[in-house]
Coordinates of C-alpha atoms and ligand atoms in Angstrom, one line a residue:
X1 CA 73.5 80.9 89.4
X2 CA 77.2 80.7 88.7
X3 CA 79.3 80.7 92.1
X4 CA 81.3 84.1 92.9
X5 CA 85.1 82.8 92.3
X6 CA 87.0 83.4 95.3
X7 CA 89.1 86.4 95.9
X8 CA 92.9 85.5 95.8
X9 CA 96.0 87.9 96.2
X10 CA 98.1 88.3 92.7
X11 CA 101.5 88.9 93.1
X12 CA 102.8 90.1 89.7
X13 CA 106.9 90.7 89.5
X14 CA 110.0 91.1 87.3
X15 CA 112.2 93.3 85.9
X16 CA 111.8 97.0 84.6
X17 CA 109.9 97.4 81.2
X18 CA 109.3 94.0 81.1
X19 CA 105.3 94.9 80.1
X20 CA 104.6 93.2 83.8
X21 CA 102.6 96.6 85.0
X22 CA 100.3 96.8 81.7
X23 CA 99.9 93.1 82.2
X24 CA 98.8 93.2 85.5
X25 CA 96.5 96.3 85.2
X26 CA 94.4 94.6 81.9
X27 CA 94.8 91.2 84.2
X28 CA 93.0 93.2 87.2
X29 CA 90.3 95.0 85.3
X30 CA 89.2 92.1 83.4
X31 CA 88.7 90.2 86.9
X32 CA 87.4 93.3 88.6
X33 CA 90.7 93.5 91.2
X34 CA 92.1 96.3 92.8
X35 CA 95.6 97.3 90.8
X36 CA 98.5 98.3 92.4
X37 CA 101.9 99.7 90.5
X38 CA 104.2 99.8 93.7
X39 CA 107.0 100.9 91.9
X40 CA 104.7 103.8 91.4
X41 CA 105.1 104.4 95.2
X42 CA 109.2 104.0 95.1
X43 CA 109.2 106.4 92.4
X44 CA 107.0 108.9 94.5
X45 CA 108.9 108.7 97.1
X46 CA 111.7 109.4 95.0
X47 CA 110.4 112.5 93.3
X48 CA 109.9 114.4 97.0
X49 CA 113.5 113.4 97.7
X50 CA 114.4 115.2 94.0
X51 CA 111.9 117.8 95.4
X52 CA 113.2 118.5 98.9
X53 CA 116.7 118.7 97.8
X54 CA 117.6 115.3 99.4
X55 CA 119.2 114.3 96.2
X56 CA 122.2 116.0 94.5
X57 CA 123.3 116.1 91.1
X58 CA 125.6 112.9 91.4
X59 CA 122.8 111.1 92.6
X60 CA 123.9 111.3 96.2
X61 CA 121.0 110.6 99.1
X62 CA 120.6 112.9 102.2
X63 CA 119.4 109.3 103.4
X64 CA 119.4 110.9 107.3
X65 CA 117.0 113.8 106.0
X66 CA 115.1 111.6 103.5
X67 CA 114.2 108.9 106.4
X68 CA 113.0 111.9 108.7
X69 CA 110.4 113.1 106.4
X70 CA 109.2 109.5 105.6
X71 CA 106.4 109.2 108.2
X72 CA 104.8 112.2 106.1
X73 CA 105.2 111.5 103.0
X74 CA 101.7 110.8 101.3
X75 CA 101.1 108.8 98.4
X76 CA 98.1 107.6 97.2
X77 CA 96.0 106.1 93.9
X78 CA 93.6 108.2 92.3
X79 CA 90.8 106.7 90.2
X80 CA 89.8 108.8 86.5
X81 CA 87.3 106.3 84.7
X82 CA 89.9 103.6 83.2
X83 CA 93.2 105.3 84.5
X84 CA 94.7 105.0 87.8
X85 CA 97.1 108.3 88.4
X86 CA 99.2 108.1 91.7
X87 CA 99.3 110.9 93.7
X88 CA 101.9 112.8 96.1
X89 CA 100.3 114.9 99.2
X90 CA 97.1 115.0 96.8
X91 CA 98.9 116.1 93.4
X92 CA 98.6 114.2 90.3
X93 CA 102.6 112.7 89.7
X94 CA 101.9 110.2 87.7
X95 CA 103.9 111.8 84.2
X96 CA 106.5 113.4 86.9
X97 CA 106.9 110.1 88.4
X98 CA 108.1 108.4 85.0
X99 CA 110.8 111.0 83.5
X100 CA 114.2 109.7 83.4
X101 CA 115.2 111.7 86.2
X102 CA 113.3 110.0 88.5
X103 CA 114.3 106.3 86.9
X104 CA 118.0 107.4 87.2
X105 CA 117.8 107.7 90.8
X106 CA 114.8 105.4 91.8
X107 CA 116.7 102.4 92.3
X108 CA 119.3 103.6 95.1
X109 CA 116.0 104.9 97.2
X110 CA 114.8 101.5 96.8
X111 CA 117.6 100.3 98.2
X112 CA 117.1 101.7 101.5
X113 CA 115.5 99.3 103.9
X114 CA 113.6 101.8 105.7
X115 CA 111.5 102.9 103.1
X116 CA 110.9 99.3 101.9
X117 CA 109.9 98.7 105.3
X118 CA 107.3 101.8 105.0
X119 CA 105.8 100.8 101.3
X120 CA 106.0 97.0 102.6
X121 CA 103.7 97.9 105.2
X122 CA 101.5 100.5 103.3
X123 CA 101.3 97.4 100.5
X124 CA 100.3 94.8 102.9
X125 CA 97.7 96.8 104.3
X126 CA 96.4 97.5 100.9
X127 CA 96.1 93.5 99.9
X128 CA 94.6 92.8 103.3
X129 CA 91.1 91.7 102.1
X130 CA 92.7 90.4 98.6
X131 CA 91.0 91.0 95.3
X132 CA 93.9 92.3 94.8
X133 CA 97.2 92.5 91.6
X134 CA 100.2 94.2 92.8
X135 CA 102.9 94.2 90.4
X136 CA 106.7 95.2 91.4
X137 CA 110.1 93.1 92.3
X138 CA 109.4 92.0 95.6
X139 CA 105.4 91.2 95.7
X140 CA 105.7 87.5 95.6
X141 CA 108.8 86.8 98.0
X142 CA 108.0 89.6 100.6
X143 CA 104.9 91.6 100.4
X144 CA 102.8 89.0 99.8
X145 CA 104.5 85.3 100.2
X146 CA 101.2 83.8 100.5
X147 CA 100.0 85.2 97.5
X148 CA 97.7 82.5 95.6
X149 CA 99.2 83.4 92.2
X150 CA 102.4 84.6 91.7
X151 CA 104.2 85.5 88.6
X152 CA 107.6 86.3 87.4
X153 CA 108.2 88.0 83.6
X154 CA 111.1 88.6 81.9
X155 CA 112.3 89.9 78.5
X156 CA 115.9 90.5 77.5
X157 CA 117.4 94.1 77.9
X158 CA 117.3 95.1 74.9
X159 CA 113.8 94.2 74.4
X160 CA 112.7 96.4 77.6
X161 CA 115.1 98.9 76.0
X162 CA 113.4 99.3 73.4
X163 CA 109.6 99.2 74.9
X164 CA 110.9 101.6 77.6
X165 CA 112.4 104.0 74.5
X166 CA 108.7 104.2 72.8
X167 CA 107.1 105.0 76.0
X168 CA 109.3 108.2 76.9
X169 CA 109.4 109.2 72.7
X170 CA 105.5 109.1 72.9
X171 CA 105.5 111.2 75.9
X172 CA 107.9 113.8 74.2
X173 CA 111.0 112.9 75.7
X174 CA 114.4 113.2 73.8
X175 CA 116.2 110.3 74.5
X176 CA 118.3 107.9 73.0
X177 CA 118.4 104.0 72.8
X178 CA 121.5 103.7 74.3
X179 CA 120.5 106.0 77.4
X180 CA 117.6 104.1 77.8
X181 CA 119.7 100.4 77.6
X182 CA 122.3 101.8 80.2
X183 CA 119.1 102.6 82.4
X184 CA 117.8 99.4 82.0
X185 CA 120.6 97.2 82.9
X186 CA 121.7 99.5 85.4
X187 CA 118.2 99.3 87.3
X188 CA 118.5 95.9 86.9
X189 CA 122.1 95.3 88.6
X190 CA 120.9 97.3 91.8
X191 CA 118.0 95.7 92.1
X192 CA 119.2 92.2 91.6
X193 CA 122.1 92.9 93.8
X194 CA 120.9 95.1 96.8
X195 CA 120.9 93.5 100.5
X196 CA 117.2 94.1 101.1
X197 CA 114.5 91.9 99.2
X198 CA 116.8 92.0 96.2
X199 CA 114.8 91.1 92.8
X200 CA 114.1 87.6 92.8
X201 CA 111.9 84.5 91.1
X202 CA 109.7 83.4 94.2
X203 CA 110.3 79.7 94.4
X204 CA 106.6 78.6 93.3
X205 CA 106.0 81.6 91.0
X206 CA 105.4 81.0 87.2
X207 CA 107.6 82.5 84.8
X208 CA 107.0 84.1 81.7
X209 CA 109.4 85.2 79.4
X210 CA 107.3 88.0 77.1
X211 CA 110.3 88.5 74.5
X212 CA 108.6 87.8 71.2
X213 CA 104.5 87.8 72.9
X214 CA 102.2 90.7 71.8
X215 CA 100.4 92.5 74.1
X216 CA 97.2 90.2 73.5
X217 CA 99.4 86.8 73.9
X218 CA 100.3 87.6 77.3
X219 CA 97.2 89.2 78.7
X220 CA 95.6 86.0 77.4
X221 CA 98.2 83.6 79.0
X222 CA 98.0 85.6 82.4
X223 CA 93.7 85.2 82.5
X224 CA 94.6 81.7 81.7
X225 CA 96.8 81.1 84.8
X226 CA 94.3 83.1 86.5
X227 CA 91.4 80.8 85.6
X228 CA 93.3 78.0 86.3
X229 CA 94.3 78.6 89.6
X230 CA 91.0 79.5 90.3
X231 CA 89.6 76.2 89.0
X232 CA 91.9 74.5 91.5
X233 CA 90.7 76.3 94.7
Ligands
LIG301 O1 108.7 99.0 88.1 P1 109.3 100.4 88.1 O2 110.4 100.5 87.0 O3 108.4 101.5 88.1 O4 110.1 100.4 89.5 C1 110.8 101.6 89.9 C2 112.0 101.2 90.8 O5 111.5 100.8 92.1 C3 112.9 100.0 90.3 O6 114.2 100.5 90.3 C4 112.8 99.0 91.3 C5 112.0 99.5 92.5 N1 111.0 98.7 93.0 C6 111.3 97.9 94.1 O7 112.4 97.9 94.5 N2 110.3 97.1 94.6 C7 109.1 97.1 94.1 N3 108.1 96.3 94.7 C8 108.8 97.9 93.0 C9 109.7 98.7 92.5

């Protein structure tokens, strides 16, 4: 009888549209992991501030009234078959949670250390008996710096761009290249820059640059890490 491989935490990051969530999900249900998309839960979180009024027009954050309702705010995974949908006080959000209205103003509620410090702790608790990929910006250096494998991907801008742009025409969305490119580098400016856990390559993570990979290449290369760390433990 072959043994069971161990179960390891997999700490997936990088920057937006860089392919890392479908990565990690394909990655998760080839090994039979959990998969966790906690951008999913910043963008949630982001959606009841748009919701509640607790985010203007300019973008402006009612941070005082935002960090109130925090404790309640409930945001969970739901499971259909092969999809994973993330829900918000037990509503389905997960088309909601993409539109560029939530990505224009995602990144600023990000920013706020206090609801880092919520999803941080909602994150770890989730990873807490591993068998576990979470995928995001700050998995490897702060949710999980113990994580067994940890990965960093990158593609340039325009590449994302462009990935990101067939995403939102396929769901029916009327926007251009250029829109999507400012959104791109923008996300990645405030997220590179902010004080709290800013976007960063853990120092014993593996990078991948996906630029010119298909789909297949780099769900191949990512099992192959995976085996080989596990060959090593
Ligand atoms: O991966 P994404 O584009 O869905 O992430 C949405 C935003 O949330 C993005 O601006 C960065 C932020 N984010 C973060 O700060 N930390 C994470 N672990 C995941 C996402």
């Amino acid at each position: 009888m072959q043994p069971t491989a161990p179960l390891i935490t997999i700490a997936i990051d990088g920057y937006s549209s860089s392919g890392k969530s479908s990565m990690a999900r394909q990655l998760a249900k080839s090994i039979g992991y959990r998969y966790i998309d906690s951008g999913a839960m910043y963008r949630a979180v982001t959606l009841y501030a748009m919701r509640h009024g607790m985010i203007d027009a300019e973008g402006n954050i009612d941070t005082e009234a935002l960090l109130e309702a925090l404790p309640g705010i409930d945001i969970s995974f739901r499971i259909n078959g092969d999809t994973q949908s993330t829900t918000l006080g037990g509503e389905d959000v997960e088309s909601e949670i993409r539109s560029m209205a939530v990505s224009n103003n995602v990144s600023p509620v990000a920013a706020i250390p206090q609801v880092r410090h919520a999803l941080v702790t909602m994150q770890q608790a989730m990873g807490q008996q591993k068998g576990i990929v979470m995928d995001g910006r700050d998995i490897g250096t702060t949710v999980f710096p113990h994580a067994e494998m940890k990965i960093f991907v990158n593609a340039s801008p325009q590449t994302r761009a462009q990935r990101r742009l067939a995403e939102l025409i396929e769901k029916g969305s009327a926007v251009t290249y250029e829109e999507v490119l400012s959104n791109v580098i923008n996300r990645d400016n405030i997220d590179r820059n902010r004080k709290e856990s800013p976007l960063r390559q853990a120092d014993d993570a593996i990078e991948l640059d996906n630029s010119t990979m298909s789909i297949e290449q780099q769900n191949r290369w990512l099992l192959d890490r995976y085996n080989e760390i596990i060959a090593r433990l």
